Coordinates of C-alpha atoms in Angstrom, one line a residue:
X17 CA 55.7 5.1 -20.6
X18 CA 53.5 5.8 -17.1
X19 CA 50.7 4.1 -16.3
X20 CA 48.3 5.7 -13.4
X21 CA 45.7 4.4 -11.5
X22 CA 42.3 5.7 -11.7
X23 CA 38.7 4.5 -10.5
X24 CA 36.7 2.8 -13.7
X25 CA 33.6 5.0 -14.3
X26 CA 32.9 3.2 -17.7
X27 CA 34.5 -0.1 -19.4
X28 CA 36.1 -0.3 -22.4
X29 CA 39.4 0.5 -24.0
X30 CA 40.0 3.9 -25.6
X31 CA 43.3 5.0 -27.2
X32 CA 44.1 8.2 -28.7
X33 CA 45.7 11.9 -29.0
X34 CA 45.0 13.9 -25.7
X35 CA 43.1 16.8 -25.7
X36 CA 43.4 18.6 -22.4
X37 CA 40.3 21.1 -21.5
X38 CA 41.9 24.0 -19.4
X39 CA 40.2 24.3 -16.0
X40 CA 37.5 26.7 -15.6
X41 CA 38.9 30.2 -14.0
X42 CA 36.8 30.9 -10.9
X43 CA 34.6 33.3 -11.1
X44 CA 35.6 36.8 -9.2
X45 CA 32.3 37.9 -7.8
X46 CA 32.3 41.1 -6.5
X47 CA 29.7 42.5 -3.2
X48 CA 28.5 45.7 -2.9
X49 CA 25.7 47.3 -2.0
X50 CA 22.8 48.3 -4.4
X51 CA 20.5 51.4 -4.1
X52 CA 17.2 51.0 -4.4
X53 CA 17.3 52.5 -8.3
X54 CA 19.2 49.7 -9.1
X55 CA 17.1 47.1 -8.0
X56 CA 14.6 46.5 -10.9
X57 CA 17.7 46.3 -13.2
X58 CA 19.2 43.8 -10.9
X59 CA 16.4 41.2 -11.5
X60 CA 16.1 42.3 -15.2
X61 CA 19.6 41.5 -15.8
X62 CA 19.2 38.5 -14.0
X63 CA 15.9 37.1 -16.1
X64 CA 17.4 38.2 -19.2
X65 CA 20.4 36.3 -18.3
X66 CA 18.1 32.9 -17.6
X67 CA 16.4 33.7 -20.7
X68 CA 19.7 33.3 -22.9
X69 CA 20.7 30.1 -21.3
X70 CA 17.2 28.6 -21.8
X71 CA 17.6 29.7 -25.1
X72 CA 20.7 28.1 -25.9
X73 CA 19.2 25.2 -24.0
X74 CA 16.6 24.7 -25.8
X75 CA 18.9 24.4 -29.4
X76 CA 20.9 21.7 -27.8
X77 CA 18.2 19.9 -27.2
X78 CA 16.9 20.3 -30.7
X79 CA 20.1 18.7 -32.0
X80 CA 19.4 15.7 -29.5
X81 CA 16.2 14.6 -30.8
X82 CA 17.5 11.1 -31.0
X83 CA 19.6 11.0 -27.9
X84 CA 16.9 10.3 -25.3
X85 CA 19.4 10.6 -21.9
X86 CA 21.2 13.3 -22.7
X87 CA 18.0 15.2 -23.8
X88 CA 16.6 14.7 -20.7
X89 CA 19.6 16.2 -18.8
X90 CA 18.9 19.1 -20.7
X91 CA 15.5 19.1 -20.1
X92 CA 15.9 18.5 -16.7
X93 CA 18.1 21.9 -16.6
X94 CA 15.3 23.6 -17.7
X95 CA 12.8 22.7 -15.0
X96 CA 15.7 23.8 -12.6
X97 CA 15.7 27.2 -14.2
X98 CA 11.8 27.4 -14.1
X99 CA 11.7 26.2 -10.7
X100 CA 9.6 29.0 -8.9
X101 CA 10.1 28.7 -5.2
X102 CA 14.1 28.7 -6.1
X103 CA 13.5 32.1 -7.9
X104 CA 11.2 33.8 -5.4
X105 CA 13.8 32.8 -2.6
X106 CA 16.2 34.4 -4.5
X107 CA 14.5 37.1 -5.1
X108 CA 13.4 37.7 -1.6
X109 CA 17.1 37.7 -0.3
X110 CA 17.7 39.9 -3.0
X111 CA 15.5 42.7 -2.2
X112 CA 15.9 42.1 1.4
X113 CA 19.4 42.2 1.5
X114 CA 20.2 44.8 -1.3
X115 CA 23.3 43.3 -2.2
X116 CA 24.1 42.9 -6.1
X117 CA 22.7 39.9 -8.0
X118 CA 25.7 38.0 -9.1
X119 CA 27.0 37.8 -5.2
X120 CA 23.3 37.1 -4.3
X121 CA 22.6 34.5 -7.0
X122 CA 26.0 32.7 -6.6
X123 CA 25.5 32.2 -2.6
X124 CA 22.6 30.6 -2.7
X125 CA 23.6 28.1 -5.9
X126 CA 26.5 27.1 -3.8
X127 CA 24.4 26.9 -0.6
X128 CA 21.5 24.7 -1.9
X129 CA 24.2 22.6 -3.8
X130 CA 26.4 22.0 -0.8
X131 CA 22.8 20.6 1.1
X132 CA 22.6 18.3 -2.0
X133 CA 26.6 17.6 -1.4
X134 CA 25.9 16.4 2.3
X135 CA 22.3 14.5 2.4
X136 CA 23.4 11.3 2.6
X137 CA 21.8 10.7 -0.5
X138 CA 24.4 9.5 -3.7
X139 CA 21.6 10.4 -6.4
X140 CA 21.0 14.1 -4.8
X141 CA 24.7 14.6 -3.9
X142 CA 25.6 14.0 -7.8
X143 CA 22.7 16.5 -8.6
X144 CA 24.5 19.2 -6.9
X145 CA 26.9 19.3 -10.0
X146 CA 23.4 20.3 -12.2
X147 CA 22.7 22.7 -10.1
X148 CA 26.1 24.6 -9.9
X149 CA 26.2 24.2 -13.7
X150 CA 23.4 25.5 -15.0
X151 CA 22.8 28.3 -12.9
X152 CA 26.5 29.0 -13.4
X153 CA 25.3 29.8 -17.0
X154 CA 23.1 32.3 -15.9
X155 CA 26.3 33.7 -13.7
X156 CA 28.4 33.7 -17.1
X157 CA 26.0 35.7 -18.5
X158 CA 25.6 38.2 -15.7
X159 CA 29.1 38.7 -15.8
X160 CA 29.5 38.5 -19.4
X161 CA 32.2 35.5 -18.7
X162 CA 32.8 33.2 -21.7
X163 CA 35.1 30.3 -20.9
X164 CA 36.6 27.7 -22.9
X165 CA 34.2 26.7 -25.9
X166 CA 33.9 22.3 -25.9
X167 CA 33.3 22.3 -29.2
X168 CA 37.2 23.0 -29.6
X169 CA 37.5 19.2 -29.0
X170 CA 38.4 17.3 -32.3
X171 CA 37.1 13.8 -33.2
X172 CA 39.1 11.0 -31.9
X173 CA 40.6 12.8 -29.1
X174 CA 40.6 11.4 -25.3
X175 CA 39.9 14.0 -23.1
X176 CA 41.8 14.6 -20.2
X177 CA 40.3 17.6 -17.3
X178 CA 40.0 18.4 -13.7
X179 CA 36.4 18.0 -14.2
X180 CA 34.0 18.2 -16.9
X181 CA 30.5 20.0 -16.4
X182 CA 27.6 17.9 -17.1
X183 CA 26.1 20.6 -19.6
X184 CA 29.6 19.8 -21.8
X185 CA 28.9 16.2 -22.2
X186 CA 27.2 17.2 -25.2
X187 CA 31.0 17.0 -26.9
X188 CA 30.1 13.5 -26.4
X189 CA 27.6 12.9 -28.8
X190 CA 28.6 15.2 -31.1
X191 CA 32.4 13.7 -31.7
X192 CA 33.7 10.1 -31.6
X193 CA 35.5 10.5 -27.8
X194 CA 38.2 8.1 -28.0
X195 CA 38.1 8.1 -23.8
X196 CA 37.6 10.6 -20.5
X197 CA 40.8 10.4 -18.1
X198 CA 39.4 13.1 -15.3
X199 CA 40.6 13.7 -11.8
X200 CA 37.1 14.3 -10.0
X201 CA 33.9 12.9 -10.9
X202 CA 31.5 10.1 -9.5
X203 CA 30.5 7.0 -10.4
X204 CA 26.8 7.9 -10.2
X205 CA 27.7 11.7 -12.0
X206 CA 26.2 12.6 -15.2
X207 CA 29.2 12.8 -16.5
X208 CA 29.6 8.9 -15.8
X209 CA 26.5 7.9 -16.8
X210 CA 26.7 9.1 -20.4
X211 CA 29.9 7.7 -20.8
X212 CA 28.2 4.2 -20.5
X213 CA 25.6 5.5 -22.5
X214 CA 28.2 6.3 -25.6
X215 CA 30.4 3.6 -25.2
X216 CA 33.1 5.8 -24.3
X217 CA 36.1 4.6 -21.8
X218 CA 36.3 6.4 -18.9
X219 CA 38.5 6.6 -15.9
X220 CA 38.0 9.3 -12.7
X221 CA 40.2 9.8 -9.9
X222 CA 43.7 10.5 -12.0
X223 CA 45.3 12.8 -9.3
X224 CA 46.2 16.2 -11.6
X225 CA 45.7 14.1 -14.6
X226 CA 45.0 17.6 -16.2
X227 CA 49.2 18.7 -15.6
X228 CA 50.6 15.0 -16.2
X229 CA 49.8 15.4 -20.2
X230 CA 49.9 17.7 -23.0
X231 CA 47.5 18.4 -26.1
X232 CA 48.6 15.9 -28.5
X233 CA 50.3 13.4 -26.4
X234 CA 49.2 9.6 -26.7
X235 CA 46.9 8.1 -24.1
X236 CA 45.0 5.1 -23.6
X237 CA 42.1 4.8 -21.2
X238 CA 41.3 1.4 -19.9
X239 CA 37.8 1.7 -18.3
X240 CA 37.5 -1.6 -17.2
X241 CA 40.6 -1.8 -15.2
X242 CA 40.8 1.6 -14.0
X243 CA 44.0 2.1 -15.5
X244 CA 45.5 5.1 -18.0
X245 CA 48.7 4.8 -19.8
X246 CA 50.8 8.0 -21.1
X247 CA 53.0 7.7 -24.0
X248 CA 52.7 3.9 -24.7
X249 CA 54.9 2.2 -26.7
X250 CA 54.7 0.8 -29.8
X251 CA 53.5 -3.0 -28.5
X252 CA 51.1 -1.2 -26.2
X253 CA 49.7 0.8 -28.6
X254 CA 49.3 -2.8 -30.8
X255 CA 47.9 -4.7 -27.7
X256 CA 45.7 -1.5 -27.4
X257 CA 44.2 -1.2 -30.7
X258 CA 43.6 -5.5 -31.3
X259 CA 41.9 -4.8 -27.7
X260 CA 39.8 -2.3 -29.2
X261 CA 38.4 -4.5 -32.3
X262 CA 38.0 -7.1 -30.3
X263 CA 35.6 -4.9 -28.2
X264 CA 33.8 -3.9 -31.2
X265 CA 32.8 -7.1 -32.2
X266 CA 31.5 -8.0 -28.6
X267 CA 29.3 -5.0 -28.9
X268 CA 27.9 -6.1 -32.1
X269 CA 27.1 -9.6 -30.3
X270 CA 25.2 -7.9 -27.8
X271 CA 22.6 -6.6 -29.7
X272 CA 21.0 -10.0 -29.9
X273 CA 20.3 -10.4 -26.6
X274 CA 18.9 -7.0 -26.3
X275 CA 15.2 -8.5 -27.4
X276 CA 16.2 -12.2 -25.3
X277 CA 15.5 -12.9 -21.5
X278 CA 18.8 -13.6 -19.7
X279 CA 19.9 -17.1 -19.2
X280 CA 22.8 -19.4 -18.2
X281 CA 24.1 -21.9 -20.7
X282 CA 22.1 -24.5 -18.2
X283 CA 19.0 -23.1 -18.7
X284 CA 18.2 -21.1 -15.5
X285 CA 16.7 -17.7 -16.1
X286 CA 17.4 -14.7 -14.5
X287 CA 15.5 -11.5 -14.6
X288 CA 17.2 -8.1 -15.1
X289 CA 16.0 -4.6 -14.3
X290 CA 16.8 -1.1 -14.4
X291 CA 17.1 1.7 -12.5
X292 CA 16.0 5.3 -13.1
X293 CA 15.1 8.5 -11.7
X294 CA 12.6 10.3 -14.3
X295 CA 9.8 8.8 -16.2
X296 CA 11.4 9.4 -19.8
X297 CA 14.2 6.9 -18.7
X298 CA 11.4 4.2 -18.7
X299 CA 11.6 4.0 -22.3
X300 CA 15.2 3.9 -22.5
X301 CA 15.1 0.8 -20.2
X302 CA 12.1 -0.5 -22.1
X303 CA 14.2 -0.4 -25.4
X304 CA 17.2 -2.1 -24.1
X305 CA 15.2 -4.9 -23.4
X306 CA 15.0 -4.4 -19.4
X307 CA 12.6 -6.7 -17.7
X308 CA 11.0 -4.1 -15.6
X309 CA 12.4 -1.2 -13.4
X310 CA 14.2 -2.5 -10.3
X311 CA 14.4 1.1 -8.8
X312 CA 12.9 4.1 -9.7
X313 CA 14.0 6.9 -7.3
X314 CA 11.8 9.7 -6.7
X315 CA 14.2 12.1 -4.8
X316 CA 14.2 14.3 -8.4
X317 CA 10.7 14.2 -8.5
X318 CA 10.0 16.1 -5.8
X319 CA 12.7 18.3 -6.1
X320 CA 10.8 19.6 -9.2
X321 CA 7.2 18.6 -8.7
X322 CA 7.0 19.7 -5.2
X323 CA 7.0 23.1 -5.6
X324 CA 3.9 23.2 -7.6
X325 CA 1.9 22.7 -4.3
X326 CA 4.0 23.5 -1.3
X327 CA 1.0 22.7 1.2
X328 CA 1.1 18.5 0.0
X329 CA 4.0 18.1 -2.5
X330 CA 1.3 18.1 -5.4
X331 CA 0.1 14.1 -4.8
X332 CA -1.5 14.9 -8.6
X333 CA 1.6 15.4 -9.7
X334 CA 3.5 12.1 -8.2
X335 CA 0.4 9.8 -9.5
X336 CA 0.7 11.1 -13.0
X337 CA 4.5 10.3 -13.0
X338 CA 4.2 7.1 -11.3
X339 CA 1.4 6.0 -13.9
X340 CA 3.4 7.4 -16.9
X341 CA 6.5 4.7 -15.9
X342 CA 3.6 2.2 -15.4
X343 CA 2.2 2.7 -18.4
X344 CA 5.4 2.6 -20.4
X345 CA 6.5 -0.3 -19.0
X346 CA 3.0 -2.0 -20.2
X347 CA 2.4 -4.2 -17.2
X348 CA 6.3 -5.3 -16.5
X349 CA 6.9 -4.7 -13.2
X350 CA 7.9 -1.2 -11.7
X351 CA 9.6 -1.1 -8.0
X352 CA 9.3 2.7 -6.9
X353 CA 11.7 3.7 -3.6
X354 CA 9.9 6.4 -1.6
X355 CA 11.8 9.5 -0.5
X356 CA 15.7 8.8 -0.1
X357 CA 16.5 12.1 0.8
X358 CA 18.4 13.8 3.8
X359 CA 16.3 16.6 6.3
X360 CA 18.5 19.3 5.1
X361 CA 16.0 21.5 3.4
X362 CA 16.0 19.6 0.2
X363 CA 12.5 19.8 0.2
X364 CA 11.2 23.7 -0.1
X365 CA 7.8 23.2 2.4
X366 CA 7.3 25.1 5.2
X367 CA 6.2 21.7 7.6
X368 CA 10.2 20.4 6.9
X369 CA 12.6 22.7 8.7
X370 CA 15.9 22.8 7.7
X371 CA 18.2 21.0 10.0
X372 CA 21.8 21.4 10.3
X373 CA 23.5 18.0 10.7
X374 CA 27.2 17.1 11.1
X375 CA 26.8 13.6 9.7
X376 CA 23.8 13.7 7.5
X377 CA 24.5 10.5 6.3
X378 CA 24.2 9.1 9.5
X379 CA 21.0 11.4 10.2
X380 CA 17.4 12.1 9.3
X381 CA 17.1 10.8 6.0
X382 CA 14.8 8.1 4.1
X383 CA 12.4 6.6 6.0
X384 CA 13.5 8.5 9.1
X385 CA 12.4 11.5 7.5
X386 CA 9.1 10.4 6.1
X387 CA 7.8 9.0 9.3
X388 CA 8.8 12.1 11.0
X389 CA 6.9 14.0 8.8
X390 CA 4.0 11.8 8.3
X391 CA 2.1 14.0 6.4
X392 CA 4.8 14.0 3.7
X393 CA 4.9 10.0 3.4
X394 CA 1.3 9.9 3.2
X395 CA 0.8 12.0 0.4
X396 CA 3.5 10.1 -1.2
X397 CA 1.7 7.1 -0.5
X398 CA -1.4 7.9 -1.8
X399 CA 0.2 9.2 -4.7
X400 CA 1.6 5.3 -5.0
X401 CA -1.3 3.5 -4.4
X402 CA -3.5 5.4 -6.4
X403 CA -1.0 4.8 -9.6
X404 CA -1.0 1.3 -8.4
X405 CA -4.3 0.6 -10.5
X406 CA -2.2 1.1 -13.8
X407 CA 0.2 -1.6 -13.9
X408 CA 2.4 -3.7 -11.5
X409 CA 3.7 -1.7 -9.0
X410 CA 6.0 -2.3 -6.1
X411 CA 6.6 0.1 -3.3
X412 CA 9.8 0.1 -1.6
X413 CA 11.4 1.5 1.6
X414 CA 14.4 2.8 1.9
X415 CA 17.2 2.8 5.0
X416 CA 15.4 0.4 6.5
X417 CA 17.3 -0.4 10.4
X418 CA 14.6 -1.6 12.4
X419 CA 11.2 -3.7 12.6
X420 CA 9.6 -0.6 14.1
X421 CA 10.2 1.4 11.2
X422 CA 8.2 -1.1 8.8
X423 CA 5.6 -1.4 11.0
X424 CA 5.1 2.1 11.1
X425 CA 4.7 2.4 7.5
X426 CA 2.5 -0.1 6.9
X427 CA 0.3 1.2 9.7
X428 CA 0.4 4.4 7.3
X429 CA -0.2 2.3 4.3
X430 CA -3.1 0.7 6.0
X431 CA -4.6 4.7 6.7
X432 CA -4.0 5.2 3.2
X433 CA -5.8 2.1 1.7
X434 CA -8.9 2.9 4.3
X435 CA -9.1 6.5 2.7
X436 CA -9.1 5.6 -0.8
X437 CA -11.3 2.7 -0.4
X438 CA -14.0 5.7 1.4
X439 CA -13.0 7.8 -1.6
X440 CA -14.2 5.2 -4.3
X441 CA -10.5 5.7 -5.7
X442 CA -9.1 2.4 -7.2
X443 CA -6.0 0.5 -6.5
X444 CA -4.4 -2.7 -5.8
X445 CA -4.9 -4.3 -2.4
X446 CA -2.2 -6.3 -3.0
X447 CA 0.7 -4.2 -3.8
X448 CA 3.9 -5.7 -2.6
X449 CA 5.6 -3.5 0.0
X450 CA 9.2 -4.3 0.7
X451 CA 12.2 -2.8 2.1
X452 CA 15.7 -1.7 1.0
X453 CA 18.8 -3.6 2.3
X454 CA 21.2 -1.2 3.1
X455 CA 22.7 -1.2 6.1
X456 CA 24.5 -4.0 8.2
X457 CA 21.6 -3.9 10.8
X458 CA 19.0 -4.9 8.1
X459 CA 21.1 -7.5 6.8
X460 CA 22.2 -9.0 10.4
X461 CA 18.0 -8.7 11.3
X462 CA 17.0 -10.0 7.9
X463 CA 15.1 -13.2 9.0
X464 CA 13.0 -10.7 11.3
X465 CA 12.4 -8.4 8.7
X466 CA 11.6 -11.1 5.7
X467 CA 8.8 -11.9 7.7
X468 CA 6.8 -8.2 7.4
X469 CA 8.1 -7.5 4.0
X470 CA 6.9 -8.8 0.6
X471 CA 10.8 -8.3 -1.0
X472 CA 14.1 -7.3 -0.3
X473 CA 16.6 -5.3 -2.8
X474 CA 20.1 -5.1 -1.6
X475 CA 21.5 -1.5 -1.8
X476 CA 25.2 -2.8 -2.1
X477 CA 26.6 0.9 -2.5
X478 CA 25.3 2.2 1.2
X479 CA 25.5 -1.5 2.5
X480 CA 29.4 -1.5 1.3
X481 CA 30.3 2.5 2.7
X482 CA 28.8 1.7 6.0
X483 CA 29.9 -1.6 6.6
X484 CA 33.5 -0.7 6.4
X485 CA 33.4 3.3 7.1
X486 CA 34.1 4.3 3.7
X487 CA 32.8 7.0 2.1
X488 CA 33.1 6.0 -1.7
X489 CA 33.2 9.9 -3.0
X490 CA 35.9 10.9 -0.9
X491 CA 39.0 10.3 -3.2
X492 CA 41.3 10.5 -0.5
X493 CA 39.5 7.3 0.7
X494 CA 38.3 5.8 -2.5
X495 CA 40.9 2.5 -2.7
X496 CA 39.7 1.6 0.3
X497 CA 36.0 0.9 -1.0
X498 CA 35.8 -2.5 -1.4
X499 CA 32.5 -4.3 -2.4
X500 CA 34.1 -7.6 -2.3
X501 CA 35.5 -7.0 1.5
X502 CA 34.3 -10.5 3.0
X503 CA 32.2 -8.7 5.7
X504 CA 30.3 -6.6 2.9
X505 CA 29.7 -10.6 1.1
X506 CA 28.4 -12.1 4.0
X507 CA 25.5 -9.5 5.0
X508 CA 24.4 -10.2 1.5
X509 CA 24.6 -13.8 1.5
X510 CA 23.0 -13.3 5.0
X511 CA 20.1 -11.6 3.5
X512 CA 20.1 -14.0 0.6
X513 CA 19.5 -17.1 2.7
X514 CA 17.1 -14.6 5.0
X515 CA 14.6 -13.8 2.3
X516 CA 15.2 -17.6 0.6
X517 CA 13.3 -19.3 3.9
X518 CA 10.9 -16.7 4.5
X519 CA 9.8 -17.4 0.8
X520 CA 10.4 -13.7 -0.5
X521 CA 12.3 -12.4 -3.5
X522 CA 15.6 -10.7 -3.3
X523 CA 17.1 -8.6 -6.0
X524 CA 20.4 -6.2 -5.9
X525 CA 20.3 -2.7 -7.1
X526 CA 23.8 -1.2 -6.7
X527 CA 26.5 -0.9 -8.7
X528 CA 27.3 -4.3 -7.6
X529 CA 24.2 -5.6 -9.8
X530 CA 26.0 -4.7 -13.3
X531 CA 29.5 -5.1 -12.8
X532 CA 31.4 -8.0 -14.5
X533 CA 33.3 -9.9 -11.8
X534 CA 30.4 -8.5 -9.2
X535 CA 27.8 -10.4 -11.5
X536 CA 29.0 -13.5 -11.4
X537 CA 29.8 -13.9 -7.3
X538 CA 26.2 -12.5 -6.9
X539 CA 24.5 -15.1 -9.1
X540 CA 26.6 -17.6 -7.3
X541 CA 25.2 -16.6 -4.6
X542 CA 21.8 -17.0 -5.3
X543 CA 21.0 -13.8 -6.4
X544 CA 18.1 -14.1 -9.2
X545 CA 17.0 -10.4 -10.1
X546 CA 19.6 -7.6 -10.9
X547 CA 19.0 -3.8 -11.5
X548 CA 21.7 -1.7 -13.7
X549 CA 21.6 1.5 -15.6
X550 CA 19.4 0.4 -19.0
X551 CA 22.5 0.4 -21.5
X552 CA 24.5 -2.5 -19.1
X553 CA 21.6 -5.0 -19.4
X554 CA 22.7 -6.4 -22.8
X555 CA 26.3 -6.8 -21.2
X556 CA 24.8 -8.5 -18.2
X557 CA 22.7 -10.5 -19.9
X558 CA 25.8 -11.8 -22.4
X559 CA 27.6 -12.7 -19.6
X560 CA 25.6 -15.1 -17.7
X561 CA 24.7 -16.8 -20.7
X562 CA 28.2 -17.6 -20.7
X563 CA 28.2 -19.5 -17.4
X564 CA 26.6 -22.1 -15.7
X565 CA 25.0 -22.1 -12.3
X566 CA 27.7 -24.6 -10.9
X567 CA 30.0 -22.7 -12.7
X568 CA 28.8 -19.2 -10.9
X569 CA 28.7 -21.3 -7.2
X570 CA 32.1 -21.9 -7.9
X571 CA 32.7 -18.3 -8.2
X572 CA 30.8 -17.5 -5.1
X573 CA 32.7 -19.9 -2.8
X574 CA 35.9 -18.4 -3.7
X575 CA 35.0 -15.3 -3.1
X576 CA 33.8 -16.0 0.6
X577 CA 36.6 -17.9 1.3
X578 CA 34.7 -21.3 1.8
X579 CA 36.9 -23.5 -0.4

């Protein structure tokens, strides 16, 4: 028996026989010059390959009519393949350089994915894998390369692999997968999100796990502790099966909390919101009993919708997306975050030149990008305020580090309101405007910022990595990433105190909002609003129902070293 420590990606315990997914062979893509007589044929082969992939994705979507989240992912893939800007750019480069289409496609896809990964935005960084996955399928068609068939995975297996492509995760809905043990993968990746959605325990950052296990051996995956046990003894297997039975009973009990409010055992009410990235995810949030949307990330909308209208990032398309979410939530609050992307040409419009930054996470991103390109910001604000007439909208500004940024944003908002009034467009004059507190700078001057904001939302993921200087996606330093670092907790406490003193609301929308130990600590520190993945909502409601406020405060005091 051997125990390995990894990083928890989806809670729960699973046991089963190992099925090792072989590592995908690296595509060998030759580079060769083509003649004029080959150009049309190469492009025709590319278009046919895209159509073939689209047809297969459509077939997959048809099999997933009752699986909202997986369907949304495949629909997003269709949008990527239909992206007119990327396709036109690809054709322009292909015809200019006169190199074979396979080489050009691979180079352009890898370049785009690299820019996503270095954007400084966790959500966009995870989408790099999606880009490589879907266009990798196109490359496989062009190269007549047919890799491992994921349907070979049997029911009840524990999957061990270096990594899983998002498109391979369809197996998670087709088979009764007992667990995932991966060498690579982010906790915000589609693989992790889907594992949580299906209740499949998952542990990532297990170095070379695919080489340490063999097909048919027994593996226990503990997604709560982040441990994986190879070839467990009989007593360990017995303990594991008992824990699985208890967890199944627990999950059945959770269903009664779906339509209940989150209330402690002494009657204190909490609001539990959902984090979403597309309008369609709002429907899932509503089904899971969300009190509203605590974070609507608009980055992915920009990547798709902005291509419709290069001159102004399609204000109407943005408006329709925001309105759709508000109407789905039917009066429940919806907090929409303005663009949180880097300045490295992730948004393909002429007004924003590509910026090569050595450290994008510290560079031109989020509110900095919006204020540098006011036309971009103004367009989004117009769409947001137009949508405000259709529900309870709140606007949130990301990566605020200085009072001047808030004042500049509010100045732009004032201009937008004046324009809409002059045009006779209906909007909610009193739409709240708040900020993300996700840097030490913002947390330290929270008392000053609170005087200029309607609410705070703590982005604990960035707050942690900025404060302790650890990149949570870097597997070399993953063990050092600690949301319970005393410096992080004190900054959170300072933010809560400043918000309370100013009489404004404060919520948490980072990963800390959904993990059991951190939920209890945050609640004890005074947080009453939490936002998380929709599938985690009932679990948090049930958790809070087991404690009184005094018990929660005692837990927080211990974490803050004040006892």
